[in-house]
Amino acid sequence: MLSQKTIDIIKSTVPVLEVKGTEITKVFYKNLFTNHPELLNVFNHTNQQQGRQQTALANTVLAAAQNIDKLATIIPVVKQIAQKHRSLQVKPEHYPIVGQHLLGAIKEVLGDAATDEILGAWAEAYGVIAQVFIDIEKEMYEEASSQEGGWSEFKEFKVIEKVEESDVITSFYLVPKDGSSVPTFLPGQYITVRSQIPGEEYLSNRQYSLSDASGKNHFRISVKREAEENQPLGKFSNYLHNQVNVGDTLEITAPAGEFTLNTEIDSDVVFLSGGVGITPLISMAKSIASIQPNRQVSFISASRNGKLQAFENELNQLKEQLTNYDLSFVYENPSEEDLQNNNFKKQGYIDAEWLNKNVKSDNADYYVCGPVPFLKAIITSLKGLGIKDRQIHFEFFGPAMNLDTE
Ligand code: HEM
């Protein structure tokens, strides 16, 4: 336990760190990778370049510090991060390295203001916070390997099928190379895919949602080709699209993630996807179709136009399995062909008025996934319609941030 004095020091330094937090974490990462370049095999280089990870780590350390005397309140956030850590193979021995560099960065940025007393308090607090993560991650590693067909580190999978789902999304069907069985997962979970891109010095890791139902003898990921090949944002997805083919090997870790569908209850479910945010949601919808076919399901899939709409056939086929199913395609900017085929329900953006008229259900669970502006707009609309926080479940791709939808 931390002493009251340590807690007081931590709390009194939070305002300074709020101002300097991002600067501290920038220095931290620079020094960390200079002294431990092997960690570049673990971190996502694109997130680093964009400064996204800096913000995520700074926010979390501050949130933990603000709640240092009642850490139990941040356990749900810790669990979500711990899932990511486990999926990326963050291990207990990494924590002292990160701690040492974080403390070093605080000292470097704050200069004389970082007294021995302050640094001592932070060292102690970091130890407590790190232990919370290490304990939760230990349980997650054990859980991943104890499951039938499960494993705890990276495992080689072979690509057995590659399917173009839209102009920008391609699916990869994966099976274990050693012929072992494929574990079940909670619909909505993701895997980390690791590979050595030719010409790159370090291994690259990316997380992709599993897009097929659980309980099949393969995993499926559906990857959006991001930006251009020569831009950092598109490096891994372009590599998968252009260079990874049937018969090739990818390393993956066992399914992880807390954005999952509860199939123990039978509340109405509304899925709202924006673009490639469809991937975890179609896994959820397909899982409901196989185990809860009478559950009321609404699926609203928003895309720019029909050519960018993935899984149109799969979503339509669910009508044969689900007895209470309502499907809507929303196209922001439909093409001539879309207008001729009249294959969408709404043109433009989904707004509160449309939701109110078409899908509002007071007791439904709403699962929302897509880019940040889409999430903000949908969540704000749902809240405006009186939907409670506990009914809204969401995930977007990239490091966790505050969405500020209050
Ligand atoms: C991701 C916090 C320790 C490696 C994250 C995220 C947060 C975070 C907030 C973003 C989660 C998300 O994307 O949903 C922390 C805190 C730590 C800690 C508070 C200490 C108490 C570590 C350690 C390592 C590590 C020891 C291993 C060297 C990573 C990696 C990611 C990550 C590789 C994924 C980010 C990316 O590659 O873009 N961490 N972390 N973290 N963390 Fe940690």
Short mmCIF file of C-alpha atoms and ligand atoms in Angstrom, two decimals, residues 28-29 32-33 39 42-48 52-53 55-62 64 77 80-82 84-85 88-99 102 126 128-131 133 137 190 205-207 396 398-401, ligand 1:
data_model
loop_
_atom_site.label_atom_id
_atom_site.label_comp_id
_atom_site.label_asym_id
_atom_site.label_seq_id
_atom_site.Cartn_x
_atom_site.Cartn_y
_atom_site.Cartn_z
CA PHE A 28 10.11 8.50 -22.71
CA TYR A 29 9.57 6.72 -26.03
CA LEU A 32 13.12 3.74 -24.53
CA PHE A 33 13.70 2.87 -28.17
CA LEU A 39 10.95 -3.20 -28.28
CA VAL A 42 6.42 -4.96 -30.15
CA PHE A 43 5.20 -1.38 -30.69
CA ASN A 44 3.22 -0.17 -33.69
CA HIS A 45 5.60 2.21 -35.49
CA THR A 46 2.79 4.07 -37.26
CA ASN A 47 1.04 4.87 -33.97
CA GLN A 48 4.38 6.11 -32.65
CA ARG A 52 -1.25 8.50 -30.83
CA GLN A 53 0.42 6.16 -28.38
CA THR A 55 -1.49 10.42 -25.77
CA ALA A 56 -2.87 7.03 -24.73
CA LEU A 57 -0.08 6.31 -22.28
CA ALA A 58 -0.06 9.84 -20.84
CA ASN A 59 -3.83 9.72 -20.29
CA THR A 60 -3.67 6.38 -18.56
CA VAL A 61 -0.79 7.17 -16.25
CA LEU A 62 -2.59 10.36 -15.22
CA ALA A 64 -4.16 6.00 -12.60
CA VAL A 77 -9.90 0.48 -18.27
CA GLN A 80 -9.07 -3.28 -21.83
CA ILE A 81 -5.42 -2.20 -22.01
CA ALA A 82 -4.24 -5.49 -20.49
CA LYS A 84 -4.06 -5.34 -25.80
CA HIS A 85 -0.84 -5.95 -23.83
CA LEU A 88 1.03 -8.06 -28.03
CA GLN A 89 3.00 -10.25 -25.61
CA VAL A 90 3.85 -7.57 -23.06
CA LYS A 91 5.53 -9.47 -20.20
CA PRO A 92 6.27 -8.70 -16.50
CA GLU A 93 9.97 -8.18 -17.27
CA HIS A 94 9.06 -5.24 -19.54
CA TYR A 95 7.49 -3.21 -16.71
CA PRO A 96 10.71 -2.21 -14.88
CA ILE A 97 12.21 -1.10 -18.22
CA VAL A 98 9.19 1.08 -18.97
CA GLY A 99 9.16 2.36 -15.35
CA LEU A 102 9.18 6.94 -17.54
CA TYR A 126 4.37 3.23 -10.84
CA VAL A 128 1.74 -0.28 -7.68
CA ILE A 129 0.11 0.53 -11.03
CA ALA A 130 2.43 -1.88 -12.89
CA GLN A 131 1.60 -4.68 -10.46
CA PHE A 133 -1.42 -4.68 -14.87
CA GLU A 137 -2.26 -9.95 -17.57
CA TYR A 190 -9.49 -9.33 -32.17
CA ASN A 205 2.17 -6.05 -35.35
CA ARG A 206 -1.43 -5.10 -36.05
CA GLN A 207 -4.74 -5.93 -34.41
CA PHE A 396 -12.92 2.14 -32.68
CA GLY A 398 -6.46 2.58 -32.68
CA PRO A 399 -5.24 3.39 -29.17
CA ALA A 400 -7.97 4.17 -26.64
CA MET A 401 -8.72 7.87 -26.23
C1 HEM B 1 -0.80 0.01 -25.41
C2 HEM B 1 -0.76 2.02 -21.01
C3 HEM B 1 3.09 -0.68 -19.82
C4 HEM B 1 3.55 -1.91 -24.48
C5 HEM B 1 -1.13 0.75 -24.31
C6 HEM B 1 -2.26 1.64 -24.24
C7 HEM B 1 -2.25 2.21 -23.03
C8 HEM B 1 -1.11 1.69 -22.30
C9 HEM B 1 -3.25 3.21 -22.51
C10 HEM B 1 -3.28 1.87 -25.37
C11 HEM B 1 -4.32 0.78 -25.30
C12 HEM B 1 -5.20 0.65 -26.51
O1 HEM B 1 -4.72 0.85 -27.62
O2 HEM B 1 -6.37 0.32 -26.34
C13 HEM B 1 0.27 1.43 -20.29
C14 HEM B 1 0.54 1.69 -18.89
C15 HEM B 1 1.63 0.92 -18.55
C16 HEM B 1 2.02 0.20 -19.75
C17 HEM B 1 -0.25 2.62 -18.00
C18 HEM B 1 2.35 0.80 -17.23
C19 HEM B 1 1.77 0.73 -16.06
C20 HEM B 1 3.57 -1.24 -20.98
C21 HEM B 1 4.75 -2.07 -21.08
C22 HEM B 1 4.89 -2.41 -22.40
C23 HEM B 1 3.78 -1.79 -23.12
C24 HEM B 1 5.62 -2.50 -19.91
C25 HEM B 1 5.96 -3.26 -23.02
C26 HEM B 1 7.08 -2.87 -23.40
C27 HEM B 1 2.42 -1.47 -25.12
C28 HEM B 1 2.18 -1.67 -26.54
C29 HEM B 1 0.92 -1.13 -26.81
C30 HEM B 1 0.42 -0.60 -25.55
C31 HEM B 1 3.12 -2.33 -27.53
C32 HEM B 1 0.19 -1.06 -28.16
C33 HEM B 1 0.38 0.27 -28.71
C34 HEM B 1 0.88 0.34 -30.09
O3 HEM B 1 1.73 -0.47 -30.50
O4 HEM B 1 0.45 1.25 -30.75
N1 HEM B 1 -0.44 0.80 -23.11
N2 HEM B 1 1.18 0.54 -20.77
N3 HEM B 1 3.01 -1.11 -22.23
N4 HEM B 1 1.35 -0.83 -24.57
FE1 HEM B 1 1.24 -0.21 -22.66
#
